[in-house]
Coordinates of C-alpha atoms in Angstrom, one line a residue:
M655 CA 22.4 -5.8 -17.3
V656 CA 19.4 -4.4 -15.9
N657 CA 19.6 -2.4 -12.4
F658 CA 16.9 -1.2 -10.0
T659 CA 17.6 1.4 -7.7
I660 CA 15.8 1.1 -4.4
L661 CA 15.2 3.9 -1.6
A662 CA 14.3 2.6 1.9
G663 CA 13.2 4.7 4.6
G664 CA 12.4 4.1 8.4
F665 CA 12.8 5.0 11.9
S666 CA 16.1 6.3 11.6
T667 CA 17.5 9.7 10.5
F668 CA 18.4 8.5 6.9
I669 CA 16.9 6.9 3.8
A670 CA 18.8 4.0 2.4
T671 CA 19.7 3.3 -1.2
Y672 CA 19.9 -0.2 -2.6
V673 CA 21.0 -1.3 -6.0
F674 CA 19.5 -4.6 -7.4
N675 CA 21.3 -6.2 -10.4
T676 CA 18.7 -8.7 -12.2
D677 CA 21.9 -10.5 -14.2
T678 CA 23.6 -11.3 -11.0
S679 CA 20.7 -11.4 -8.5
S680 CA 22.2 -9.2 -6.1
L681 CA 20.9 -6.3 -3.9
T682 CA 23.7 -3.9 -2.7
L683 CA 23.2 -1.0 -0.1
T684 CA 25.2 1.8 -1.7
K685 CA 24.1 5.1 0.0
Q686 CA 22.6 6.6 3.3
T687 CA 21.4 10.2 2.9
T688 CA 20.6 11.7 6.1
T689 CA 17.1 13.2 6.4
G690 CA 14.7 14.3 9.2
A691 CA 13.9 11.9 12.2
N692 CA 11.7 8.9 11.4
P693 CA 11.0 9.2 7.8
S694 CA 8.6 6.2 8.2
W695 CA 6.6 6.8 5.1
I696 CA 7.4 7.9 1.5
A697 CA 5.3 8.5 -1.8
S698 CA 6.6 10.3 -5.1
H699 CA 4.4 12.8 -6.8
P700 CA 2.5 11.3 -9.6
Q701 CA 3.2 14.0 -12.4
N702 CA 6.6 14.5 -11.2
S703 CA 8.6 11.2 -10.4
S704 CA 11.6 13.4 -8.9
I705 CA 10.0 14.9 -5.7
L706 CA 9.6 12.7 -3.2
Y707 CA 7.4 13.4 0.0
A708 CA 8.1 12.0 3.5
V709 CA 6.5 12.0 6.8
N710 CA 8.6 12.3 10.1
E711 CA 6.6 10.5 12.6
V712 CA 7.6 12.4 15.9
S713 CA 5.8 13.1 18.9
P714 CA 4.1 15.4 20.0
V715 CA 4.2 16.9 16.3
G716 CA 5.2 15.5 13.3
N717 CA 6.2 16.9 10.0
L718 CA 5.9 16.6 6.3
Q719 CA 8.9 16.8 4.1
S720 CA 9.8 17.3 0.2
F721 CA 12.8 16.1 -1.4
I722 CA 14.5 16.3 -5.1
V723 CA 16.0 12.9 -5.7
D724 CA 19.1 12.8 -7.6
A725 CA 20.2 10.3 -10.1
V726 CA 21.9 8.4 -7.9
G727 CA 19.4 7.8 -5.1
G728 CA 20.4 10.9 -3.2
L729 CA 17.7 13.2 -1.6
K730 CA 17.9 17.2 -1.3
L731 CA 15.5 18.2 1.6
V732 CA 13.6 21.1 0.2
D733 CA 10.4 22.2 2.7
T734 CA 9.1 21.1 5.9
V735 CA 5.7 21.6 7.4
S736 CA 3.8 20.4 10.7
T737 CA 1.2 17.8 10.3
G738 CA -0.7 19.5 13.2
G739 CA -0.8 15.9 15.0
S740 CA 1.5 13.2 16.4
G741 CA 3.1 10.4 15.0
P742 CA 1.9 10.8 11.1
T743 CA 2.6 7.3 9.8
F744 CA 1.6 7.6 6.1
T745 CA 1.7 10.1 3.3
N746 CA 0.4 10.3 -0.5
P747 CA -0.1 13.0 -2.8
L748 CA -3.4 14.0 -4.3
S749 CA -4.4 14.4 -8.0
T750 CA -5.7 18.0 -6.6
G751 CA -2.6 18.8 -5.1
E752 CA -2.5 18.4 -1.7
V753 CA -0.2 15.7 0.2
S754 CA -1.9 13.9 2.7
A755 CA -0.5 13.0 6.6
M756 CA -2.2 10.3 8.9
N757 CA -1.7 11.6 12.3
F758 CA -2.2 8.2 13.9
G759 CA -1.6 9.5 17.6
S760 CA -4.0 12.3 17.4
A761 CA -7.2 11.0 16.2
S762 CA -6.6 13.4 13.1
C763 CA -5.2 14.0 9.5
S764 CA -3.6 16.9 7.3
L765 CA -4.1 17.4 3.9
V766 CA -1.3 19.7 3.0
A767 CA -2.0 22.2 -0.2
T768 CA 1.3 22.6 -1.8
L769 CA 1.8 26.0 -3.6
P770 CA 0.6 26.5 -7.1
N771 CA 2.7 25.2 -9.7
D772 CA 5.0 24.5 -7.2
P773 CA 4.6 20.6 -5.6
L774 CA 7.7 21.1 -3.6
H775 CA 6.7 23.7 -1.4
F776 CA 4.2 23.6 1.4
E777 CA 1.2 26.1 2.3
K778 CA 1.7 26.4 6.0
D779 CA -2.0 27.1 7.1
S780 CA -3.7 23.6 6.0
P781 CA -6.2 22.7 8.8
V782 CA -6.6 19.6 10.4
V783 CA -9.4 16.9 10.0
D784 CA -10.5 16.1 13.7
F785 CA -11.7 12.4 13.9
S786 CA -12.6 12.1 17.4
V787 CA -15.9 10.6 17.7
N788 CA -17.6 11.2 21.1
G789 CA -13.9 10.8 23.3
G790 CA -13.4 7.3 21.6
P791 CA -10.4 5.8 20.3
S792 CA -9.6 7.2 16.6
N793 CA -5.8 6.2 15.0
P794 CA -6.2 7.0 11.2
H795 CA -3.5 5.0 9.1
M796 CA -3.9 5.5 5.7
S797 CA -5.4 7.8 2.7
L798 CA -6.7 6.4 -0.5
E799 CA -8.2 8.9 -3.1
H800 CA -11.3 7.8 -5.1
N801 CA -13.6 9.4 -7.5
G802 CA -13.4 12.6 -5.7
E803 CA -13.5 11.6 -2.1
V804 CA -10.3 10.5 0.3
F805 CA -10.9 7.4 2.0
V806 CA -9.1 7.7 5.6
S807 CA -9.1 4.0 7.5
D808 CA -9.1 4.5 11.1
L809 CA -7.9 1.4 13.0
G810 CA -9.2 2.8 16.3
A811 CA -12.6 4.0 15.4
D812 CA -13.4 0.8 13.0
K813 CA -14.6 3.4 10.4
I814 CA -13.2 4.3 7.0
W815 CA -14.1 8.0 7.0
R816 CA -15.0 9.8 3.6
L817 CA -13.6 13.2 3.3
V818 CA -14.2 15.9 0.5
N819 CA -12.9 19.2 -0.4
D820 CA -14.5 22.1 1.5
G821 CA -14.0 25.4 -0.6
K822 CA -10.4 25.9 -0.8
P823 CA -6.8 23.8 -1.4
G824 CA -6.0 21.8 1.9
K825 CA -9.3 22.4 3.6
F826 CA -11.3 19.4 4.0
R827 CA -14.6 17.7 5.9
V828 CA -15.7 14.6 6.8
Q829 CA -18.9 13.8 4.9
G830 CA -19.5 10.4 5.9
Q831 CA -18.1 7.2 6.6
I832 CA -18.1 3.5 6.4
D833 CA -18.9 1.5 9.2
V834 CA -16.1 -1.6 9.9
A835 CA -17.5 -4.7 12.3
P836 CA -16.2 -3.5 15.7
G837 CA -12.7 -4.9 16.8
N838 CA -11.6 -5.1 13.1
G839 CA -8.9 -2.3 12.8
P840 CA -8.8 -1.4 9.4
R841 CA -5.4 -0.2 8.6
H842 CA -4.7 -0.3 4.5
M843 CA -7.2 -0.1 1.6
A844 CA -7.3 -0.9 -2.0
I845 CA -10.0 -0.5 -4.6
R846 CA -10.4 -2.2 -7.9
N847 CA -13.4 -2.3 -10.1
G848 CA -15.6 -0.7 -7.3
I849 CA -15.1 -3.2 -4.9
L850 CA -13.0 -2.1 -1.5
F851 CA -10.9 -4.4 -0.4
T852 CA -9.4 -3.7 3.6
V853 CA -6.5 -5.3 5.7
N854 CA -7.7 -5.3 9.2
E855 CA -4.8 -5.3 11.7
K856 CA -6.6 -6.7 15.1
T857 CA -8.4 -9.8 13.5
S858 CA -6.0 -10.4 10.6
T859 CA -8.8 -10.5 8.0
L860 CA -9.0 -9.5 4.1
T861 CA -12.6 -8.0 3.6
A862 CA -14.1 -7.3 0.3
Q863 CA -17.3 -5.2 0.2
Q864 CA -19.3 -3.0 -2.6
I865 CA -18.6 0.7 -2.0
P866 CA -22.0 2.4 -0.8
A867 CA -23.1 5.5 -2.2
A868 CA -21.6 8.7 -0.9
P869 CA -21.9 10.1 1.9
N870 CA -23.6 7.7 3.8
G871 CA -25.3 5.1 1.6
M872 CA -26.5 1.8 2.8
T873 CA -23.4 -0.6 3.4
F874 CA -24.1 -3.9 1.6
P875 CA -22.9 -7.1 3.3
L876 CA -19.6 -7.9 2.8
L877 CA -18.6 -10.1 -0.4
A878 CA -15.8 -11.9 1.2
N879 CA -14.1 -12.0 4.7
V880 CA -11.4 -14.3 5.0
S881 CA -8.4 -15.0 7.5
I882 CA -4.7 -14.0 6.0
V883 CA -3.1 -15.9 8.7
P884 CA -1.2 -19.5 7.5
Q885 CA -2.8 -22.4 8.7
D886 CA 0.1 -24.1 10.1
A887 CA 1.4 -21.2 12.2
P888 CA 2.8 -21.9 15.4
A889 CA 0.5 -22.1 18.2
N890 CA 1.6 -19.5 20.5
A891 CA 1.8 -17.0 17.6
S892 CA -0.1 -13.6 17.4
F893 CA -1.0 -11.9 13.9
A894 CA -1.6 -8.6 12.8
G895 CA -2.6 -7.6 9.2
A896 CA -0.4 -5.1 7.3
E897 CA -0.1 -4.2 3.9
I898 CA -2.6 -4.8 0.6
L899 CA -1.2 -4.7 -3.1
I900 CA -3.3 -5.4 -6.0
S901 CA -1.7 -6.1 -9.1
E902 CA -2.6 -4.7 -12.6
A903 CA -3.6 -7.1 -15.4
S904 CA -0.6 -7.6 -18.2
D905 CA 0.4 -9.9 -20.8
K906 CA 2.7 -11.8 -18.5
F907 CA 0.1 -11.6 -15.6
P908 CA -3.4 -11.1 -17.1
D909 CA -5.1 -12.1 -13.7
P910 CA -5.0 -9.5 -10.9
L911 CA -4.1 -10.6 -7.7
I912 CA -4.2 -9.5 -4.1
Y913 CA -0.9 -9.5 -2.0
V914 CA -1.6 -9.2 1.7
S915 CA 1.6 -9.3 4.2
N916 CA 1.3 -11.0 7.4
R917 CA 3.1 -9.8 11.0
N918 CA 3.9 -12.6 13.6
L919 CA 3.9 -10.4 16.9
G920 CA 5.2 -13.4 18.8
P921 CA 5.4 -14.7 21.5
E922 CA 5.9 -17.8 19.2
F923 CA 7.7 -17.2 15.8
D924 CA 7.8 -19.1 12.9
P925 CA 11.6 -19.9 11.6
R926 CA 10.3 -19.3 8.1
G927 CA 9.5 -16.0 8.9
D928 CA 6.4 -14.0 8.2
S929 CA 4.3 -14.9 5.3
I930 CA 2.8 -13.1 1.8
A931 CA -0.7 -14.3 1.3
I932 CA -1.6 -14.3 -2.4
F933 CA -5.4 -14.1 -3.2
E934 CA -7.7 -13.7 -6.2
F935 CA -11.2 -11.9 -6.3
K936 CA -13.8 -12.9 -8.8
N937 CA -17.2 -11.3 -8.9
S938 CA -20.3 -11.2 -10.9
T939 CA -23.1 -8.6 -11.4
V940 CA -26.8 -9.4 -12.0
A941 CA -28.8 -6.4 -13.2
A942 CA -32.5 -6.4 -11.8
G943 CA -34.2 -9.1 -13.6
G944 CA -31.3 -9.7 -15.9
N945 CA -28.7 -12.4 -16.4
S946 CA -25.2 -12.5 -14.8
T947 CA -22.4 -10.6 -15.9
A948 CA -19.8 -13.4 -14.2
A949 CA -16.0 -12.1 -14.8
S950 CA -15.3 -15.7 -14.8
S951 CA -16.6 -19.0 -13.7
S952 CA -13.3 -20.3 -12.9
A953 CA -13.6 -19.1 -9.4
K954 CA -16.6 -21.4 -8.6
R955 CA -14.7 -24.2 -10.0
R956 CA -11.8 -23.7 -7.5
M957 CA -13.5 -23.5 -4.3
H958 CA -12.0 -25.1 -1.4
A959 CA -11.7 -25.0 2.3
R960 CA -10.1 -21.6 2.5
Q961 CA -12.1 -20.1 0.3
W962 CA -15.1 -17.8 0.8
Q963 CA -18.0 -17.7 -1.4
G964 CA -20.4 -15.0 -1.2
S965 CA -24.1 -16.1 -1.8
D966 CA -25.8 -13.5 -4.0
L967 CA -26.5 -10.2 -2.1
E968 CA -29.3 -7.6 -3.7
A969 CA -28.3 -3.9 -3.5
R970 CA -31.3 -1.9 -3.3
A971 CA -32.3 1.6 -3.9
E972 CA -34.9 3.7 -2.1
V973 CA -37.8 4.5 -4.6
G974 CA -40.7 6.9 -3.7
G975 CA -40.5 5.2 0.4
G976 CA -40.0 1.7 -0.9
S977 CA -37.0 0.3 -2.5
R978 CA -36.3 -1.9 -5.7
V979 CA -33.7 -4.3 -6.7
V980 CA -30.5 -2.6 -8.1
N981 CA -28.6 -5.3 -9.1
Q982 CA -27.0 -8.5 -7.4
I983 CA -23.5 -9.0 -6.3
S984 CA -21.7 -12.1 -5.7
G985 CA -17.9 -12.8 -5.3
A986 CA -15.4 -15.1 -4.0
L987 CA -11.7 -14.9 -2.7
T988 CA -9.4 -17.6 -3.3
L989 CA -5.9 -18.3 -1.3
H990 CA -3.7 -19.7 -4.0
A991 CA -0.3 -19.4 -1.6
Q992 CA 1.5 -18.4 1.6
V993 CA 4.8 -17.6 0.7
F994 CA 7.0 -17.4 3.9
T995 CA 9.7 -15.0 3.6
G996 CA 12.4 -14.9 5.8
L997 CA 11.3 -11.5 7.1
R998 CA 10.1 -11.1 10.7
Q999 CA 7.5 -8.2 10.9
I1000 CA 6.6 -7.9 7.3
R1001 CA 4.9 -4.7 6.9
S1002 CA 4.4 -3.3 3.3
M1003 CA 5.4 -4.5 -0.2
A1004 CA 5.9 -2.9 -3.3
L1005 CA 5.4 -4.0 -7.1
G1006 CA 6.9 -2.6 -10.3
R1007 CA 5.0 -1.0 -13.1
V1008 CA 3.2 -2.6 -15.7
A1009 CA 4.2 -0.7 -18.6
D1010 CA 8.2 -1.3 -17.8
G1011 CA 7.6 -5.0 -17.1
G1012 CA 8.8 -4.4 -13.6
D1013 CA 5.5 -6.1 -12.2
E1014 CA 7.8 -9.1 -12.5
F1015 CA 9.4 -8.4 -9.1
L1016 CA 8.0 -7.5 -5.9
I1017 CA 10.0 -6.0 -3.0
A1018 CA 9.4 -6.7 1.0
G1019 CA 11.3 -5.7 4.1
A1020 CA 11.2 -6.6 7.7
N1021 CA 10.5 -4.4 10.5
V1022 CA 12.7 -6.5 13.1
D1023 CA 15.1 -8.3 11.4
G1024 CA 15.7 -10.1 7.8
G1025 CA 17.0 -7.0 5.9
V1026 CA 15.3 -6.4 2.4
A1027 CA 13.9 -9.1 -0.2
V1028 CA 13.2 -9.3 -3.9
F1029 CA 10.9 -12.0 -5.0
Q1030 CA 10.0 -12.8 -8.6
R1031 CA 6.5 -13.7 -9.6
V1032 CA 6.0 -16.9 -11.0
N1033 CA 3.1 -19.2 -11.9
G1034 CA 0.9 -16.1 -13.2
G1035 CA 1.8 -14.2 -10.2
R1036 CA 0.2 -16.7 -7.4
Y1037 CA 3.4 -17.5 -6.2
L1038 CA 6.7 -15.9 -5.0
T1039 CA 10.5 -17.0 -5.5
E1040 CA 13.0 -15.2 -3.6
V1041 CA 15.9 -13.9 -5.9
A1042 CA 18.0 -11.9 -3.8
R1043 CA 18.3 -10.4 -0.2
N1044 CA 20.3 -7.8 1.7
V1045 CA 20.6 -7.7 5.6
E1046 CA 23.2 -5.0 6.1
I1047 CA 20.2 -3.0 7.6
A1048 CA 18.1 -5.3 9.2
N1049 CA 14.9 -3.5 9.7
R1050 CA 13.3 -1.9 6.6
T1051 CA 9.9 -2.8 5.5
K1052 CA 7.9 -1.3 2.5
T1053 CA 8.7 -2.4 -1.1
S1054 CA 8.2 -1.4 -4.7
V1055 CA 9.6 -2.8 -7.9
H1056 CA 9.8 -1.4 -11.5
K1057 CA 12.0 -2.7 -14.5
K1058 CA 13.0 -0.7 -17.8
P1059 CA 12.9 -2.8 -21.0
R1060 CA 16.2 -2.4 -23.1
E1061 CA 14.2 -1.4 -26.0
N1062 CA 12.9 1.9 -24.2
P1063 CA 16.1 3.9 -24.0
G1064 CA 16.3 7.5 -22.8
R1065 CA 14.1 7.8 -19.5
R1066 CA 14.9 11.0 -17.9
E1067 CA 17.5 10.7 -15.4
G1068 CA 16.4 10.5 -11.9
E1069 CA 13.0 9.6 -12.8
I1070 CA 11.0 8.1 -9.9
V1071 CA 8.9 5.0 -11.0
S1072 CA 7.2 3.8 -7.5
Y1073 CA 7.4 3.9 -3.9
I1074 CA 7.0 2.1 -0.8
A1075 CA 6.3 3.1 2.7
S1076 CA 6.1 1.7 6.5
K1077 CA 4.7 3.1 9.6
L1078 CA 4.3 2.6 13.5
D1079 CA 1.3 0.7 14.1
L1080 CA -0.9 0.4 17.2
H1081 CA 1.1 -2.4 18.9
G1082 CA 4.1 0.3 18.7
N1083 CA 5.7 -1.7 16.0
A1084 CA 7.9 0.2 13.6
T1085 CA 7.6 0.0 10.1
F1086 CA 9.8 1.7 7.4
P1087 CA 9.0 3.2 3.8
Y1088 CA 10.6 2.5 0.6
K1089 CA 10.6 3.9 -2.8
Y1090 CA 12.5 3.3 -6.0
F1091 CA 13.5 5.4 -8.9
R1092 CA 15.0 4.8 -12.5
P1093 CA 18.2 6.6 -13.4
Q1094 CA 18.8 7.3 -16.9
Q1095 CA 19.8 4.5 -19.6
R1096 CA 23.6 5.5 -19.0
P1097 CA 24.9 2.3 -17.2
Y1098 CA 21.0 1.2 -18.1
W1099 CA 19.3 1.5 -14.7
P1100 CA 15.6 0.7 -14.4
T1101 CA 14.6 1.1 -11.0
W1102 CA 12.8 -0.6 -7.7
S1103 CA 11.6 1.0 -4.8
L1104 CA 11.2 -0.5 -1.2

């Protein structure tokens, strides 16, 4: 028997604990641990998986909290610090020791320093980073660390800000930006092989682009720009893109795939619930005057009406007042499936770790109703089949999955293996985070997180 423990936070005063049994395909609510108000996004420490962070999405000033997670999914509060702004919707620990908090309601973010050699306790004087531009709208939604920078997707400003450290822990500044088409509303991001993938909330699109050189390098044309809305959606439905996951390659799932969650905001809803769109991206690079280094030719063989195929794009570098071709990039996004989940206003999702085989499962939760659902990845990950659901708490949103192989006993008790989260979006709709941890091998529990 293999069990996964799932922690699910949200707009409440508790984080819920579930146990998923892979033998019986059952998902059982086992615990509700009292926390601060609205723990709407949670994230684990990358080096110490028994440490959990959560934002309190409240106004006028939100909080960032740290917890210890015990072997049965219970939490013990350790420290609390102000985020310096209203309605923080996202948190994520950085490799440099800070923990981010995106103040969606205040046009700012905090990257809060932790004490040296003590990631459970926060410094109290980390300044906020202000994103207000000439009084225009700004709603920072997510942070993503990449190559010494922190990218922040700003749904209100239609920009992805590029932050760098400014001299001491917890102090950051904006060094540049990546402009997004007006009205897109960039919400969440993922990066793979130098390609930035962005889910845009306001247009319900998924874009792919080459990352410009820092701080304000030339922005290249988009490699891909596709709708994530199901073709057979109800006529009077309105949609808002939410979460993006990119799977890692493994023996069982050799092709990295992109999972994007849709949210139907009404007024006409689909009885099948909201969908998860599954895409695959293949790109090739042609060096100046050289030959193609295509990742695969299969993308060109699978083109159809729902696929965007990018023409070759020349990337140029300025040289002595002129320019020269550096390389040529082409890419394609292929839609493999729209999987209807029975969840209403699905916000976020999570996959388990490849190292433990947990990437076989994807977890998703509903913001309105439908509870928490566990899906098995089939057909190489190109489709999802529901294997378990719990509706005792109707509205949990983000998910993550992990499974521990039987041949690998003796994992540390209380080890957290992945997490998920959620938030309140521009439309005022709430979301909920999820996190999962793995207890010791005693009853033998691998872990999931929602």
